[in-house]
mmCIF file of C-alpha atoms in Angstrom:
data_model
loop_
_atom_site.group_PDB
_atom_site.id
_atom_site.type_symbol
_atom_site.label_atom_id
_atom_site.label_comp_id
_atom_site.label_asym_id
_atom_site.label_seq_id
_atom_site.Cartn_x
_atom_site.Cartn_y
_atom_site.Cartn_z
ATOM 1 C CA MET L 1 -12.421 0.800 2.952
ATOM 2 C CA PHE L 2 -13.792 2.898 -0.176
ATOM 3 C CA GLY L 3 -12.933 6.014 1.379
ATOM 4 C CA SER L 4 -11.925 9.103 -0.934
ATOM 5 C CA SER L 5 -10.009 12.014 -1.601
ATOM 6 C CA ALA L 6 -10.642 15.494 -3.375
ATOM 7 C CA GLY L 7 -6.666 16.407 -3.240
ATOM 8 C CA SER L 8 -6.792 17.290 -7.123
ATOM 9 C CA PRO L 9 -5.062 20.217 -8.278
ATOM 10 C CA ARG L 10 -8.045 20.783 -10.478
ATOM 11 C CA SER L 11 -11.483 22.766 -10.138
ATOM 12 C CA ALA L 12 -13.662 22.030 -13.103
ATOM 13 C CA ILE L 13 -16.697 20.805 -11.655
ATOM 14 C CA PRO L 14 -18.247 23.971 -10.285
ATOM 15 C CA PRO L 15 -18.683 25.466 -6.943
ATOM 16 C CA ALA L 16 -21.951 24.889 -6.659
ATOM 17 C CA PRO L 17 -23.579 23.550 -9.779
ATOM 18 C CA SER L 18 -27.370 24.374 -10.216
ATOM 19 C CA ILE L 19 -29.244 21.284 -12.041
ATOM 20 C CA LEU L 20 -28.943 23.641 -15.082
ATOM 21 C CA HIS L 21 -25.632 22.632 -15.679
ATOM 22 C CA LEU L 22 -25.698 19.515 -13.584
ATOM 23 C CA LEU L 23 -24.781 17.115 -17.783
ATOM 24 C CA ASP L 24 -22.182 19.921 -18.211
ATOM 25 C CA ALA L 25 -20.271 19.251 -15.397
ATOM 26 C CA MET L 26 -20.867 15.479 -15.895
ATOM 27 C CA ALA L 27 -19.520 15.588 -18.938
ATOM 28 C CA ARG L 28 -16.573 17.838 -18.086
ATOM 29 C CA GLU L 29 -15.560 15.214 -15.635
ATOM 30 C CA GLY L 30 -16.471 11.975 -17.530
ATOM 31 C CA PHE L 31 -19.160 11.344 -14.813
ATOM 32 C CA GLU L 32 -21.140 8.338 -15.379
ATOM 33 C CA GLU L 33 -24.512 8.769 -13.429
ATOM 34 C CA LEU L 34 -25.876 10.691 -10.360
ATOM 35 C CA VAL L 35 -28.866 8.866 -8.776
ATOM 36 C CA ALA L 36 -30.636 11.072 -5.526
ATOM 37 C CA LEU L 37 -32.427 9.172 -3.297
ATOM 38 C CA ASN L 38 -35.355 10.743 -1.463
ATOM 39 C CA ASP L 39 -37.284 8.046 0.479
ATOM 40 C CA ARG L 40 -40.178 9.158 2.445
ATOM 41 C CA ARG L 41 -40.610 6.640 4.803
ATOM 42 C CA SER L 42 -37.290 6.715 6.802
ATOM 43 C CA GLY L 43 -36.707 10.613 5.732
ATOM 44 C CA LEU L 44 -33.556 9.520 3.594
ATOM 45 C CA ARG L 45 -31.662 11.779 1.203
ATOM 46 C CA ALA L 46 -28.517 11.042 -0.914
ATOM 47 C CA PHE L 47 -26.484 11.419 -3.851
ATOM 48 C CA ILE L 48 -25.547 7.833 -5.526
ATOM 49 C CA GLY L 49 -22.034 9.651 -7.853
ATOM 50 C CA ILE L 50 -21.243 7.062 -10.656
ATOM 51 C CA HIS L 51 -17.419 8.381 -12.436
ATOM 52 C CA ASP L 52 -16.423 6.147 -14.061
ATOM 53 C CA THR L 53 -16.342 1.681 -14.721
ATOM 54 C CA THR L 54 -14.003 1.874 -17.574
ATOM 55 C CA ARG L 55 -12.031 -1.229 -16.429
ATOM 56 C CA GLY L 56 -14.795 -2.757 -13.981
ATOM 57 C CA PRO L 57 -17.164 -1.571 -10.999
ATOM 58 C CA ALA L 58 -16.658 1.417 -9.475
ATOM 59 C CA PHE L 59 -16.350 1.473 -5.172
ATOM 60 C CA GLY L 60 -16.733 4.242 -3.001
ATOM 61 C CA GLY L 61 -17.701 4.400 0.720
ATOM 62 C CA ILE L 62 -20.754 5.545 2.125
ATOM 63 C CA ARG L 63 -20.189 8.831 4.003
ATOM 64 C CA ARG L 64 -22.956 10.072 6.380
ATOM 65 C CA TRP L 65 -22.151 13.882 6.991
ATOM 66 C CA ALA L 66 -24.390 17.504 8.526
ATOM 67 C CA TYR L 67 -24.065 18.892 5.448
ATOM 68 C CA ARG L 68 -25.316 22.765 5.217
ATOM 69 C CA SER L 69 -27.484 22.235 1.818
ATOM 70 C CA GLU L 70 -28.414 19.357 -0.619
ATOM 71 C CA ARG L 71 -25.489 21.563 -3.285
ATOM 72 C CA GLU L 72 -22.654 20.628 -0.814
ATOM 73 C CA ALA L 73 -23.448 17.803 -0.626
ATOM 74 C CA LEU L 74 -23.614 16.901 -4.057
ATOM 75 C CA LEU L 75 -20.769 18.282 -4.579
ATOM 76 C CA ASP L 76 -18.851 16.465 -2.019
ATOM 77 C CA CYS L 77 -20.252 13.427 -3.701
ATOM 78 C CA LEU L 78 -18.990 14.844 -7.467
ATOM 79 C CA ARG L 79 -15.672 15.741 -5.785
ATOM 80 C CA LEU L 80 -15.138 12.392 -4.153
ATOM 81 C CA ALA L 81 -15.934 10.125 -6.656
ATOM 82 C CA ARG L 82 -13.842 11.190 -8.966
ATOM 83 C CA ALA L 83 -10.557 11.286 -7.073
ATOM 84 C CA MET L 84 -12.337 7.388 -6.334
ATOM 85 C CA THR L 85 -11.703 6.589 -9.184
ATOM 86 C CA TYR L 86 -8.182 8.407 -9.845
ATOM 87 C CA LYS L 87 -7.455 6.189 -6.847
ATOM 88 C CA CYS L 88 -8.093 2.559 -8.514
ATOM 89 C CA THR L 89 -6.511 4.169 -10.974
ATOM 90 C CA LEU L 90 -2.725 4.796 -9.614
ATOM 91 C CA ALA L 91 -3.193 1.573 -7.541
ATOM 92 C CA ASP L 92 -3.500 0.231 -10.636
ATOM 93 C CA LEU L 93 -7.224 -2.094 -9.894
ATOM 94 C CA ASN L 94 -9.501 -3.429 -12.169
ATOM 95 C CA ALA L 95 -12.523 -1.180 -11.227
ATOM 96 C CA GLY L 96 -13.282 2.746 -11.202
ATOM 97 C CA GLY L 97 -14.477 4.978 -9.006
ATOM 98 C CA ALA L 98 -17.998 6.218 -7.152
ATOM 99 C CA LYS L 99 -19.414 7.237 -4.036
ATOM 100 C CA VAL L 100 -22.670 8.195 -1.536
ATOM 101 C CA VAL L 101 -23.052 10.675 0.015
ATOM 102 C CA LEU L 102 -26.340 10.959 2.621
ATOM 103 C CA LEU L 103 -27.258 13.876 4.376
ATOM 104 C CA GLU L 104 -27.525 13.789 8.264
ATOM 105 C CA ARG L 105 -30.685 15.121 9.564
ATOM 106 C CA PRO L 106 -32.514 14.807 12.181
ATOM 107 C CA ASP L 107 -35.488 12.369 12.492
ATOM 108 C CA VAL L 108 -33.743 9.646 10.507
ATOM 109 C CA ASP L 109 -34.439 6.520 11.219
ATOM 110 C CA TRP L 110 -31.377 5.003 10.033
ATOM 111 C CA ARG L 111 -31.932 0.968 9.920
ATOM 112 C CA ALA L 112 -34.518 1.684 7.436
ATOM 113 C CA ALA L 113 -32.965 4.271 5.471
ATOM 114 C CA TYR L 114 -29.938 2.107 4.911
ATOM 115 C CA GLY L 115 -31.957 -0.661 4.221
ATOM 116 C CA HIS L 116 -33.207 1.780 1.575
ATOM 117 C CA LEU L 117 -30.111 2.610 -0.563
ATOM 118 C CA GLY L 118 -29.265 -1.496 -0.249
ATOM 119 C CA ASP L 119 -32.151 -1.807 -2.129
ATOM 120 C CA ALA L 120 -30.455 1.017 -4.570
ATOM 121 C CA VAL L 121 -27.485 -0.834 -4.667
ATOM 122 C CA GLU L 122 -28.516 -3.634 -5.521
ATOM 123 C CA ARG L 123 -30.868 -2.944 -8.421
ATOM 124 C CA MET L 124 -27.338 -1.676 -9.639
ATOM 125 C CA GLY L 125 -26.524 -4.869 -10.250
ATOM 126 C CA GLY L 126 -22.754 -5.369 -9.233
ATOM 127 C CA ARG L 127 -22.048 -2.041 -11.578
ATOM 128 C CA PHE L 128 -21.479 -0.329 -8.210
ATOM 129 C CA TYR L 129 -19.729 -1.948 -4.827
ATOM 130 C CA THR L 130 -19.963 0.440 -1.335
ATOM 131 C CA GLY L 131 -18.574 0.712 1.953
ATOM 132 C CA PRO L 132 -17.826 2.235 5.273
ATOM 133 C CA ASP L 133 -16.588 5.816 5.307
ATOM 134 C CA VAL L 134 -16.941 8.566 7.835
ATOM 135 C CA GLY L 135 -20.109 8.172 9.652
ATOM 136 C CA THR L 136 -21.102 4.333 7.979
ATOM 137 C CA GLY L 137 -19.366 1.997 10.570
ATOM 138 C CA GLU L 138 -20.044 -1.763 12.074
ATOM 139 C CA ASP L 139 -23.894 -1.175 12.441
ATOM 140 C CA GLU L 140 -24.777 0.537 9.316
ATOM 141 C CA LEU L 141 -23.052 -1.698 7.380
ATOM 142 C CA GLY L 142 -25.011 -5.017 8.986
ATOM 143 C CA TRP L 143 -27.883 -2.849 7.850
ATOM 144 C CA LEU L 144 -26.792 -2.381 4.387
ATOM 145 C CA THR L 145 -25.738 -5.861 3.512
ATOM 146 C CA ALA L 146 -29.492 -7.345 4.816
ATOM 147 C CA ARG L 147 -30.366 -6.471 1.514
ATOM 148 C CA THR L 148 -27.902 -6.107 -1.130
ATOM 149 C CA ARG L 149 -24.679 -8.429 -2.763
ATOM 150 C CA TYR L 150 -22.439 -5.525 -2.980
ATOM 151 C CA ALA L 151 -21.459 -4.284 0.528
ATOM 152 C CA THR L 152 -18.736 -4.840 2.724
ATOM 153 C CA ASP L 153 -19.947 -7.115 5.264
ATOM 154 C CA PRO L 154 -17.708 -6.609 8.513
ATOM 155 C CA GLY L 155 -18.106 -10.151 9.716
ATOM 156 C CA PRO L 156 -15.643 -12.758 8.546
ATOM 157 C CA GLU L 157 -17.944 -13.639 5.591
ATOM 158 C CA GLY L 158 -16.235 -10.079 4.136
ATOM 159 C CA PRO L 159 -13.069 -8.730 3.538
ATOM 160 C CA GLY L 160 -11.254 -7.832 7.125
ATOM 161 C CA GLU L 161 -8.395 -6.190 8.298
ATOM 162 C CA LEU L 162 -9.209 -2.859 5.931
ATOM 163 C CA ALA L 163 -7.693 -0.465 8.917
ATOM 164 C CA ALA L 164 -4.643 -2.170 8.869
ATOM 165 C CA SER L 165 -4.636 -2.588 5.138
ATOM 166 C CA THR L 166 -4.625 1.087 5.195
ATOM 167 C CA ALA L 167 -2.322 1.729 7.777
ATOM 168 C CA GLU L 168 -0.009 -0.496 6.548
ATOM 169 C CA GLY L 169 -0.006 1.225 3.116
ATOM 170 C CA VAL L 170 0.891 4.717 4.970
ATOM 171 C CA PHE L 171 3.626 3.036 7.401
ATOM 172 C CA ARG L 172 5.062 2.213 4.091
ATOM 173 C CA GLY L 173 4.283 5.210 2.010
ATOM 174 C CA ILE L 174 6.134 6.825 4.824
ATOM 175 C CA GLU L 175 8.411 5.009 4.301
ATOM 176 C CA ALA L 176 9.008 5.150 0.571
ATOM 177 C CA ALA L 177 8.956 9.258 0.983
ATOM 178 C CA LEU L 178 11.974 9.048 3.474
ATOM 179 C CA VAL L 179 13.441 7.100 1.254
ATOM 180 C CA HIS L 180 13.226 9.437 -1.552
ATOM 181 C CA LEU L 181 14.618 12.665 0.409
ATOM 182 C CA ASP L 182 17.774 11.360 2.865
ATOM 183 C CA ASP L 183 17.482 7.933 0.283
ATOM 184 C CA ASP L 184 17.346 5.789 3.759
ATOM 185 C CA VAL L 185 14.638 5.602 6.525
ATOM 186 C CA ASP L 186 16.216 5.230 10.031
ATOM 187 C CA TRP L 187 13.717 4.618 12.331
ATOM 188 C CA GLY L 188 15.321 5.745 15.260
ATOM 189 C CA ARG L 189 16.174 9.187 14.699
ATOM 190 C CA ARG L 190 12.471 10.553 12.927
ATOM 191 C CA ARG L 191 9.766 11.491 14.881
ATOM 192 C CA VAL L 192 6.421 11.563 13.597
ATOM 193 C CA VAL L 193 3.365 13.674 14.431
ATOM 194 C CA ILE L 194 0.235 11.698 14.089
ATOM 195 C CA GLN L 195 -3.505 13.738 13.885
ATOM 196 C CA GLY L 196 -6.102 11.510 14.477
ATOM 197 C CA LEU L 197 -6.343 8.000 16.351
ATOM 198 C CA GLY L 198 -8.802 6.059 15.121
ATOM 199 C CA ALA L 199 -8.223 2.541 13.840
ATOM 200 C CA VAL L 200 -5.855 3.718 11.156
ATOM 201 C CA GLY L 201 -4.202 6.656 12.826
ATOM 202 C CA ALA L 202 -3.907 3.721 16.214
ATOM 203 C CA GLY L 203 -2.587 0.931 13.549
ATOM 204 C CA LEU L 204 0.158 3.409 12.043
ATOM 205 C CA ALA L 205 1.180 3.883 15.849
ATOM 206 C CA ARG L 206 1.652 0.883 16.189
ATOM 207 C CA ARG L 207 3.926 0.391 13.156
ATOM 208 C CA LEU L 208 6.179 3.204 13.428
ATOM 209 C CA VAL L 209 6.515 2.731 17.275
ATOM 210 C CA GLU L 210 7.979 -1.259 16.624
ATOM 211 C CA HIS L 211 10.113 -0.027 14.229
ATOM 212 C CA GLY L 212 11.675 2.197 16.804
ATOM 213 C CA ALA L 213 9.924 5.565 15.332
ATOM 214 C CA THR L 214 9.406 8.722 18.015
ATOM 215 C CA VAL L 215 5.852 9.363 17.406
ATOM 216 C CA VAL L 216 2.823 12.075 19.042
ATOM 217 C CA GLY L 217 -0.323 11.154 18.794
ATOM 218 C CA ALA L 218 -3.026 14.152 18.651
ATOM 219 C CA ASP L 219 -6.823 13.294 18.803
ATOM 220 C CA LEU L 220 -10.689 14.857 19.905
ATOM 221 C CA ASP L 221 -11.098 12.002 21.808
ATOM 222 C CA GLY L 222 -9.527 12.496 25.074
ATOM 223 C CA ASP L 223 -9.811 9.490 26.421
ATOM 224 C CA ARG L 224 -8.739 6.787 23.089
ATOM 225 C CA ALA L 225 -5.688 8.927 23.220
ATOM 226 C CA ALA L 226 -4.951 8.214 26.905
ATOM 227 C CA SER L 227 -5.631 4.669 25.970
ATOM 228 C CA LEU L 228 -2.544 4.580 23.512
ATOM 229 C CA SER L 229 -0.454 6.352 25.119
ATOM 230 C CA ARG L 230 -0.660 3.891 28.482
ATOM 231 C CA GLU L 231 -0.262 0.807 25.701
ATOM 232 C CA LEU L 232 2.351 2.286 23.570
ATOM 233 C CA GLY L 233 4.067 5.274 25.798
ATOM 234 C CA ILE L 234 3.723 7.737 22.557
ATOM 235 C CA GLU L 235 2.763 11.445 23.711
ATOM 236 C CA VAL L 236 0.055 13.069 23.410
ATOM 237 C CA MET L 237 -0.992 16.412 22.694
ATOM 238 C CA GLU L 238 -3.947 19.171 21.665
ATOM 239 C CA PRO L 239 -4.924 18.666 18.014
ATOM 240 C CA ALA L 240 -4.595 22.806 17.560
ATOM 241 C CA ARG L 241 -0.757 22.767 18.553
ATOM 242 C CA ALA L 242 -0.700 19.690 15.761
ATOM 243 C CA ALA L 243 0.684 21.147 12.978
ATOM 244 C CA ASP L 244 2.857 23.017 14.632
ATOM 245 C CA GLN L 245 5.530 20.985 15.693
ATOM 246 C CA GLU L 246 8.599 19.512 14.653
ATOM 247 C CA CYS L 247 9.211 16.834 13.388
ATOM 248 C CA ASP L 248 10.290 14.682 10.129
ATOM 249 C CA VAL L 249 6.856 13.613 9.161
ATOM 250 C CA TYR L 250 3.133 15.424 9.817
ATOM 251 C CA SER L 251 0.069 12.374 9.376
ATOM 252 C CA PRO L 252 -2.673 13.594 9.195
ATOM 253 C CA CYS L 253 -5.546 10.436 9.846
ATOM 254 C CA ALA L 254 -8.488 11.726 11.089
ATOM 255 C CA LEU L 255 -11.270 14.283 8.986
ATOM 256 C CA GLY L 256 -9.621 15.824 5.803
ATOM 257 C CA GLY L 257 -8.974 19.657 4.945
ATOM 258 C CA SER L 258 -6.433 19.980 7.583
ATOM 259 C CA ILE L 259 -3.986 21.699 4.707
ATOM 260 C CA HIS L 260 -5.339 24.837 4.456
ATOM 261 C CA ASP L 261 -3.899 28.592 4.015
ATOM 262 C CA LEU L 262 -3.896 29.272 8.054
ATOM 263 C CA THR L 263 -1.936 25.773 8.665
ATOM 264 C CA LEU L 264 0.343 25.477 5.307
ATOM 265 C CA THR L 265 2.010 28.762 7.381
ATOM 266 C CA ARG L 266 2.755 27.034 10.565
ATOM 267 C CA LEU L 267 4.016 23.667 9.388
ATOM 268 C CA ARG L 268 7.137 22.310 11.332
ATOM 269 C CA CYS L 269 7.039 19.022 8.710
ATOM 270 C CA ARG L 270 9.452 17.850 5.846
ATOM 271 C CA VAL L 271 6.832 15.125 5.050
ATOM 272 C CA ILE L 272 3.080 15.255 4.862
ATOM 273 C CA ALA L 273 1.981 11.563 4.778
ATOM 274 C CA GLY L 274 -1.650 10.212 6.225
ATOM 275 C CA GLY L 275 -4.332 7.945 5.942
ATOM 276 C CA ALA L 276 -7.026 11.048 6.314
ATOM 277 C CA ASN L 277 -8.880 11.726 2.507
ATOM 278 C CA ASN L 278 -9.182 15.033 1.387
ATOM 279 C CA VAL L 279 -5.992 16.479 3.154
ATOM 280 C CA LEU L 280 -5.543 19.243 1.313
ATOM 281 C CA ALA L 281 -7.953 21.901 1.165
ATOM 282 C CA HIS L 282 -8.130 22.629 -2.297
ATOM 283 C CA GLY L 283 -5.349 21.093 -4.639
ATOM 284 C CA LEU L 284 -3.765 24.562 -4.979
ATOM 285 C CA HIS L 285 -2.605 23.684 -1.111
ATOM 286 C CA GLY L 286 0.112 20.743 -3.205
ATOM 287 C CA ASP L 287 2.036 23.496 -4.917
ATOM 288 C CA ARG L 288 2.730 25.682 -2.095
ATOM 289 C CA LEU L 289 3.885 22.616 -0.617
ATOM 290 C CA HIS L 290 6.161 21.937 -2.704
ATOM 291 C CA GLU L 291 7.369 25.327 -2.500
ATOM 292 C CA ARG L 292 7.966 25.524 0.618
ATOM 293 C CA GLU L 293 10.110 22.171 -0.102
ATOM 294 C CA ILE L 294 6.801 19.926 2.297
ATOM 295 C CA LEU L 295 7.056 16.775 0.361
ATOM 296 C CA TYR L 296 3.220 15.529 0.050
ATOM 297 C CA ALA L 297 1.966 11.658 -0.725
ATOM 298 C CA PRO L 298 -0.962 11.961 -2.298
ATOM 299 C CA ASP L 299 -3.615 10.521 0.285
ATOM 300 C CA PHE L 300 -5.400 9.172 -2.929
ATOM 301 C CA VAL L 301 -2.211 7.442 -3.392
ATOM 302 C CA ILE L 302 -0.829 6.604 -0.427
ATOM 303 C CA ASN L 303 -4.608 5.997 1.353
ATOM 304 C CA SER L 304 -5.605 2.716 -0.884
ATOM 305 C CA GLY L 305 -4.832 0.214 1.226
ATOM 306 C CA ALA L 306 -8.708 -1.228 2.274
ATOM 307 C CA LEU L 307 -9.944 -0.592 -1.823
ATOM 308 C CA ILE L 308 -7.095 -2.913 -2.521
ATOM 309 C CA ARG L 309 -7.670 -5.429 0.332
ATOM 310 C CA GLY L 310 -11.934 -4.754 -0.692
ATOM 311 C CA SER L 311 -12.122 -4.864 -4.502
ATOM 312 C CA ILE L 312 -10.041 -7.868 -4.941
ATOM 313 C CA PHE L 313 -11.816 -9.821 -2.343
ATOM 314 C CA HIS L 314 -15.012 -8.751 -4.578
ATOM 315 C CA LEU L 315 -13.844 -8.865 -7.727
ATOM 316 C CA GLU L 316 -10.916 -11.635 -7.089
ATOM 317 C CA GLY L 317 -12.966 -14.329 -4.217
ATOM 318 C CA ARG L 318 -9.469 -13.492 -2.428
ATOM 319 C CA ARG L 319 -7.956 -11.952 0.286
ATOM 320 C CA GLU L 320 -4.839 -9.873 -0.347
ATOM 321 C CA PRO L 321 -2.514 -10.523 2.604
ATOM 322 C CA VAL L 322 -1.929 -7.040 4.402
ATOM 323 C CA GLU L 323 1.778 -6.427 4.065
ATOM 324 C CA ALA L 324 1.898 -7.208 -0.055
ATOM 325 C CA ILE L 325 -1.104 -4.372 0.163
ATOM 326 C CA GLY L 326 1.572 -2.063 2.300
ATOM 327 C CA ARG L 327 4.527 -3.249 -0.388
ATOM 328 C CA ARG L 328 2.408 -2.264 -3.420
ATOM 329 C CA VAL L 329 1.185 1.057 -2.122
ATOM 330 C CA GLY L 330 4.589 2.351 -0.986
ATOM 331 C CA GLU L 331 5.996 1.022 -4.738
ATOM 332 C CA SER L 332 3.419 3.293 -5.856
ATOM 333 C CA LEU L 333 3.954 6.763 -3.816
ATOM 334 C CA ALA L 334 7.606 5.986 -4.642
ATOM 335 C CA ALA L 335 7.237 6.211 -8.792
ATOM 336 C CA VAL L 336 4.890 9.239 -7.995
ATOM 337 C CA LEU L 337 7.734 10.934 -6.396
ATOM 338 C CA ARG L 338 10.338 10.264 -9.251
ATOM 339 C CA ARG L 339 8.662 11.669 -11.414
ATOM 340 C CA ALA L 340 7.808 15.008 -9.413
ATOM 341 C CA ARG L 341 10.902 14.828 -8.751
ATOM 342 C CA GLU L 342 12.162 14.537 -12.599
ATOM 343 C CA GLN L 343 9.545 17.737 -13.644
ATOM 344 C CA ASP L 344 10.265 19.271 -10.478
ATOM 345 C CA ALA L 345 6.093 19.924 -9.524
ATOM 346 C CA SER L 346 3.927 18.867 -6.749
ATOM 347 C CA PRO L 347 3.028 15.176 -6.361
ATOM 348 C CA ALA L 348 -0.119 16.014 -5.445
ATOM 349 C CA ARG L 349 -0.488 17.109 -9.543
ATOM 350 C CA VAL L 350 1.913 14.899 -10.942
ATOM 351 C CA ALA L 351 -0.163 12.370 -9.393
ATOM 352 C CA VAL L 352 -3.600 13.534 -10.787
ATOM 353 C CA GLU L 353 -1.767 13.824 -14.194
ATOM 354 C CA GLU L 354 -0.976 10.113 -14.004
ATOM 355 C CA ALA L 355 -3.542 9.391 -13.688
ATOM 356 C CA GLU L 356 -5.692 10.983 -15.944
ATOM 357 C CA GLU L 357 -3.241 9.775 -17.961
ATOM 358 C CA ARG L 358 -3.847 6.335 -17.595
ATOM 359 C CA LEU L 359 -8.039 6.489 -17.830
ATOM 360 C CA ALA L 360 -8.043 8.614 -20.549
ATOM 361 C CA GLU L 361 -6.194 6.091 -22.739
ATOM 362 C CA TRP L 362 -8.491 3.107 -21.065
ATOM 363 C CA ARG L 363 -10.617 5.038 -22.143
ATOM 364 C CA GLY L 364 -9.607 5.091 -25.493
ATOM 365 C CA ALA L 365 -9.402 8.616 -25.814
#
């Protein structure tokens, strides 16, 4: 629901901020609060980063990852929280960005750890809402919601259809990108390569097959890929070969960082548009894609479907229809692409500039 992105062309946050310069880094990037958690009983070590609450509560999921160091985890927290603000801003939500990162370590009692985290979120009194991300699924959310009102309920009392909302947004975003390039979609002649066939990737594959596109899938879980291939009749391939395929659209829907110096030289697609967060290993890769005339749909625009669904549910008490969310994402991406064309600039750069302009206006800067 609350996954985020780090595809910003800017790199103002230091590569590894030391504790002595942390407040300077937060001030430069407009961060409001950083909480460090260390629970002796459960073994939990975590950071909660609140980037912006100008328009409303901050939203951000819980990423549990085997970081190489606390410094790397801190950087990820800050970067992802800021990108969540961009995502909320471009989706025109009455909300801002935040993030939780948990350091994956041996001998942690994760049930107790999520309970402790839930207590910390509850103490924030609704200033911060959290939900799923990498490493945090239904079981973890159940432990969390037992201790706080400000987390996504994975059951019938929650917003529901989060992955479907993201998949629909990506589908409509791909549609907008193709129209931007060719003034037409014509699904019957389109070939789309999907990297990652989890809930979002599989949902996207179903939508594309329904509309007659040729779909090729890749996933590290061979059984999952084979099962989806039997269901939909799609071709599957080894994940290491996915970026090399000639196609209209390359759709990263797994972990981030898949567009880097090496893959940039191998890409044979016209469009990159997927549900993954942090698709660009560095913001400057967006400029390099633009130089190669590969249209990049900024991930924090196109994968915002679940955030839209979840934030509207929490703040307005209703479930926005999945189809309406898809249209909203498609229109937002189309606007970014038009501005990028007018400026002859990278859509990634233009999306960040648009988000920062709106944020500055809302802050009264």
